[in-house]
Amino acid sequence: MMRLPKFTYRVPRTVADAVKMMSDAGAEGQFVAGGTDLYPNMKRRQQTPKTVISVTRLKELNQIAGDGRSGLRIGASVSLTDICEHMLINRDYPFVAQAARTISTPILRNMGTIGGNLLLDTRCNYYDQNYEWRKGINFCLKKDGEVCWVAPGSRKCWAVQSSDLVPLMVAVGAKLKLVSTLGERVVDAAGLYNDDGIDYLRKRPNELLTEIQLPPRNGWRATYKKLRRRGAFDFPVLGVAARLDLSDDGTVKDAKLILGGIAPAPVEVKEAEQALIGAPLDEERMQAAAESCYMKARPLDNTDFLMNWRKQMARPYVLRALQELREQ
Amino acid sequence: MIDEPRIHDYGDGANVHKKVSLEFGDMGEGFKEADLIREDILFYEGNTHLPMEQHAAVAHFDADHKLTLWSATQTPHYVHRALAKTLELPASHIRVIATPNGGGFGGKSDPFNHEIIVSKLSMMTGRPVKVTLTREEVFYCHRGRHPVLMKIRTGVKKDGAITAMDFQSFLDGGAYGSYGVASTFYTGALQTVTYNVPRYKFRGLRAFTNKPPCGPKRGHGTPQPRFALEVHLDKIAEELKLDPAEMRLKHLVQPFSVTANYLRIGSMGLGKCIEKVVEGSEWKKKFSNWDRENRKLPEGKGVGLACSSYICGAGLPIYWNNMPHSGVQLRLDRQGGVCVQCGSTDIGQGSDSILAYIVAEILGIDPFDIRVITADTDLTPVDLGSYSSRVTLMTGNAAIQAAERARELLTMAVAEKLSVPIENLSFADRRVFDVENPETGVTFAEAVVLAESKFGTIGTVGSYTPPRSPGRYKGAGVGPSPAYSYSAAVAEVDVDASTGIVTVERIWIGHDIGQSINPALVMGQVEGSVYMGLGEALMEEMTYRANRNVVHKFPSLLEYKSPTTLEMCDVVTYLIEDRDPNGPFGAKEVGQGPLLPVMPAIANAVYDAVGVRIDEVPITPEKVLTALRDKAKGREARFGPKRVPDVEWPQPLKVLTPAEGGDGKEMPRVAVHS
Ligand SMILES: Cc1cc2nc3c(=O)[nH]c(=O)nc-3n(C[C@H](O)[C@H](O)[C@H](O)COP(=O)(O)OP(=O)(O)OC[C@H]3O[C@@H](n4cnc5c(N)ncnc54)[C@H](O)[C@@H]3O)c2cc1C
Ligand code: SF4
């Protein structure tokens, strides 16, 4: 059995306390929500905070407010199970519930939160291993080592953005509220992710994510398609989030196509979006968009499945997402 | 020959653990008679047992210097022997208790390092010592399915009758021997027990490599050749434009016959298994009949059929001796309680309950009246362990003998008391009574009191030794069994041509169990086999990082992909009961056999669905898509290995077949002058 290292566990009741505790803990502090990502990482000694500050008892972080007309605000500590089952989310933002339902297993969704999901550590087959295994290969760049075994020539870590909700949040233009002792700020989801497997968030470590804000649903539609080996447990090895804004005559006014699970950050495929905007959503356009996504997808050999096959899957998965949006 | 360094001091040299070369009958003549000779090369990737619980062991060396080991093992007797040898303690001072083990599948059959380590540490400290493996360590202990590369060459007549078969297998053994010699022989032993193979040649080689050692996993050494054989036969059926079910039905091995390699077949219900699954799956309405233009199912949907057979217990123990393979001790007490003691190990298959059912049946009492004590080398007579599907057949026969002996004692005492002839007494409903006058009788408990009053304490024993095999040649020890179980399966699949993803929708499986002693347990083994088969067919693989010192790629439950309940297909099970005279009440095995047809049935169904041959498992979407692309480009519509290594095989050991008048012994070697 793998055991957790020793740490101090703190449970603040207010946001102010939480950020204060974090500022006191300094570089050795880390927030935890459901712990389904952090605790396994701690057992494998990938992350070793000395102070762990729980965000699950913060009232503001456990609320869902608003609706499809005004926009929806989801507290960061809301569990994935609640996201899947929430009446308003299922009515006004069904794609969010749909994507959340593809995350791991029901048991894990009971613990895992939406905030934790959006801040999930990047993943790699050379990294998500226990200490002895990693030691056996002399570690790697992301933790304790010198070389990236996926791309030994590179000075960058290519660990993969593996959250199912991240591409979708970027596609729909969600905003995230971050709070620290210095104050609060609201950022675009798109701006939060950095294309570097180590430094994967454009967020200071002491910032608390309190809220996810979904924009009002004035006409646009969205969906998420996930590629994985099995119908449960597995992280995405390709995620396709698509959002379309169609005018009454069926012309695409605006489009967003975001690929997850293939790079350290979600990948926006502008070429595919351009292929769709300004024209009706016909088979030829959709094929063109799928082709652009295929060109842009450059997964490496650090997840399940062969990378070449994952790249090829961009075509059918993008096509399926667009076909579904056309039918919606 | 270059003098290569040896990896181990055992084995056949350098990195070769075992090299086998056997030839039964005149191969030249066999191939000459053939209308068609086909050759195929296939590969079976290694995979592991994946028991729910990791291995664990506790040892206690007590004050009077006796050692007790509690271990999650399938083979307490072999562990007992290994401990005596390595710890240099008298075996009589060692007690091994096999605990409930959270799944074995063959993975807890070797005596393991940790079992010896806890014992030694407890001897050194005088304190109890425990080791529980991490999941990662379980992957490294492994002893799972060997990766096997195979070449099969078969001659057939126009109607599919086999005239000769030449089989070669190359096993990647990993770092140590395990039961690898047996594994090597098993890759060549059971090809002959399903369809009539009049002449047969087998060459096998097991090599040591820098990987966790391979060993016995459910089906031990036979799923790989069975996969090769059944896919190969499917291709032959296509070349001959025969229905693969009918072709097989026509050439079944005869019941109560002896094969070319001297395996004695008993009851043989394969024909009924095939008929059942063909009928249940509506095979005739679904199978394309090799006509891609006029398909019955839509493109992308397909059905495939495969058959198999498995031993009901290895004919020989793993160390040479003349003693029984299984012993049972019965103790009857005055209150009417019956205690069955047997060294057998229940690893979830329900073998403890089998002992209770059998003894209860013979003594006419309820299984719940029986106390079963098993798998404790101090309390129970030796049973060799839970492997080779031997337990029901061997412990069952031993239990029958012990129970019949006890019944005899009770009968004598009751007959005397009631003054009725011995042959009139019957045991049922917890009573011993006169069949001609059922009111005249005593309760079972009274019968025990009468017997104990007459004979003293009532205890009986029973034991079982398998019949001697007709094979007398060197290497004849692997393959013989008191009986053979048979299975046939039809798989129906959906193949997504844009991704290569294969979904198995349903499997119909018929299994010849001889006689099911508890049908619920039998069905459980069949369905569990299908589940395991899906994993081996579609996703499971032990893979390693060549660029990083051959580390295991993902020794974890998350990344070693095995099906979840969501991947499980519907299963329709048919139990065929063709009683075997060697089985207890006619029973045969079910723990391993039903796994075997699943993988080739799926491979054959994939071909039926989309017209590409995936000649290796797992059949991953990558391989299917590659083959589909090749097909679209007009290349060979196949994914699989293309060649086997050039090996200097030893001169084969030649044996005349029974049909050629052979006596089971090898022919004297003729020196070849050239
Ligand atoms: C077997 C398994 C399978 C999985 N499969 C999937 C999958 O298919 N798809 C998927 O997307 N994920 C998957 N996950 C990952 C993970 O469980 C989920 O993403 C989950 O939503 C994470 O939420 P959490 O609350 O448990 O996060 P935690 O582990 O509590 O936190 C994750 C990270 O976020 C930080 N954090 C959490 N909350 C806050 C906050 N409010 N402010 C600032 N920082 C915060 C933590 O410090 C930590 O770095 C899987 C995990 C496991 C173990
Ligand atoms: S991508 Fe490279 S550096 Fe990053 S975790 Fe994997 S091996 Fe390590």
XYZ file of N, CA, C and O in Angstrom, chain B residues 42-47 145-150 170 217-218 222-228 532-533 535-537 540 595-596 599-600 615-618 641:
148
model
N 1.070 -16.188 -36.119
C 0.240 -15.375 -35.224
C 0.991 -15.052 -33.938
O 1.948 -15.742 -33.581
N 0.528 -14.024 -33.273
C 1.182 -13.619 -32.024
C 0.143 -13.380 -30.940
O -0.937 -12.853 -31.207
N 0.510 -13.783 -29.744
C -0.373 -13.580 -28.592
C 0.412 -12.780 -27.576
O 1.419 -13.246 -27.060
N -0.015 -11.575 -27.289
C 0.718 -10.717 -26.349
C 0.546 -11.222 -24.919
O -0.479 -11.822 -24.588
N 1.542 -10.958 -24.103
C 1.448 -11.360 -22.699
C 0.467 -10.482 -21.940
O 0.249 -9.318 -22.282
N -0.137 -11.064 -20.919
C -1.011 -10.277 -20.040
C -0.944 -10.891 -18.657
O -0.347 -11.944 -18.455
N 0.512 -14.678 -18.417
C 0.461 -15.233 -19.768
C 1.763 -14.934 -20.530
O 2.182 -13.778 -20.606
N 2.337 -15.973 -21.117
C 3.533 -15.776 -21.947
C 3.163 -15.088 -23.259
O 2.200 -15.512 -23.908
N 3.933 -14.102 -23.682
C 3.801 -13.684 -25.077
C 4.296 -14.852 -25.943
O 5.365 -15.399 -25.661
N 3.524 -15.251 -26.935
C 3.939 -16.388 -27.766
C 3.748 -16.053 -29.232
O 2.684 -15.604 -29.656
N 4.827 -16.272 -29.972
C 4.785 -16.154 -31.427
C 4.609 -17.572 -31.959
O 5.281 -18.489 -31.474
N 3.716 -17.741 -32.926
C 3.406 -19.104 -33.369
C 3.350 -19.210 -34.878
O 2.897 -18.299 -35.566
N 7.118 -19.894 -29.884
C 8.274 -19.191 -29.328
C 7.769 -18.393 -28.137
O 6.991 -17.457 -28.306
N -1.134 -18.723 -16.264
C -2.363 -17.945 -16.094
C -3.487 -18.762 -16.725
O -3.260 -19.409 -17.751
N -4.641 -18.735 -16.093
C -5.846 -19.430 -16.598
C -5.675 -19.945 -18.038
O -5.539 -19.160 -18.964
N -2.139 -22.699 -23.096
C -2.994 -23.173 -24.190
C -3.853 -22.104 -24.876
O -4.252 -22.313 -26.020
N -4.139 -20.955 -24.235
C -4.927 -19.960 -24.980
C -4.206 -19.456 -26.232
O -4.831 -19.177 -27.251
N -2.863 -19.366 -26.129
C -2.119 -18.847 -27.275
C -2.224 -19.785 -28.478
O -2.658 -19.365 -29.555
N -1.848 -21.080 -28.341
C -1.980 -21.964 -29.503
C -3.430 -22.163 -29.921
O -3.715 -22.352 -31.101
N -4.348 -22.092 -28.967
C -5.754 -22.264 -29.329
C -6.207 -21.083 -30.198
O -6.918 -21.263 -31.189
N -5.756 -19.899 -29.829
C -6.057 -18.715 -30.651
C -5.520 -18.934 -32.068
O -6.226 -18.753 -33.058
N -4.260 -19.347 -32.147
C -3.644 -19.543 -33.464
C -4.405 -20.598 -34.260
O -4.753 -20.392 -35.429
N -12.781 -12.389 -18.708
C -11.323 -12.364 -18.833
C -10.907 -12.429 -20.302
O -9.973 -11.759 -20.731
N -11.648 -13.225 -21.068
C -11.343 -13.366 -22.494
C -11.490 -12.051 -23.249
O -10.686 -11.740 -24.133
N -10.935 -9.123 -22.097
C -9.754 -8.328 -21.791
C -8.555 -8.776 -22.609
O -7.840 -7.956 -23.186
N -8.344 -10.095 -22.674
C -7.188 -10.600 -23.422
C -7.367 -10.331 -24.911
O -6.416 -10.044 -25.622
N -8.593 -10.442 -25.377
C -8.841 -10.264 -26.803
C -8.683 -8.805 -27.223
O -8.188 -8.517 -28.311
N -5.828 -6.099 -22.929
C -4.789 -6.299 -21.923
C -3.435 -6.613 -22.545
O -3.335 -7.434 -23.439
N -12.504 -20.010 -21.148
C -11.780 -18.804 -21.571
C -11.274 -18.957 -23.004
O -11.232 -17.995 -23.771
N -10.892 -20.188 -23.355
C -10.092 -20.396 -24.563
C -10.751 -20.009 -25.887
O -10.087 -19.467 -26.764
N -11.150 -15.559 -27.340
C -10.263 -14.693 -28.123
C -10.342 -14.992 -29.633
O -10.548 -14.082 -30.431
N -10.203 -16.282 -30.030
C -10.307 -16.541 -31.473
C -11.701 -16.275 -32.031
O -11.828 -15.846 -33.189
N -4.154 -10.887 -36.694
C -3.536 -12.146 -36.288
C -2.734 -12.005 -35.011
O -1.726 -12.692 -34.828
N -3.129 -11.104 -34.156
C -2.519 -11.054 -32.833
C -3.479 -10.419 -31.852
O -4.311 -9.587 -32.208
N -3.385 -10.850 -30.601
C -4.147 -10.177 -29.553
C -3.170 -9.376 -28.706
O -2.001 -9.749 -28.611
N -3.640 -8.279 -28.073
C -5.000 -7.781 -28.141
C -5.324 -7.150 -29.500
O -4.445 -6.592 -30.155
N 2.190 -10.663 -37.225
C 3.604 -10.915 -37.469
C 3.810 -11.577 -38.829
O 2.909 -12.247 -39.343
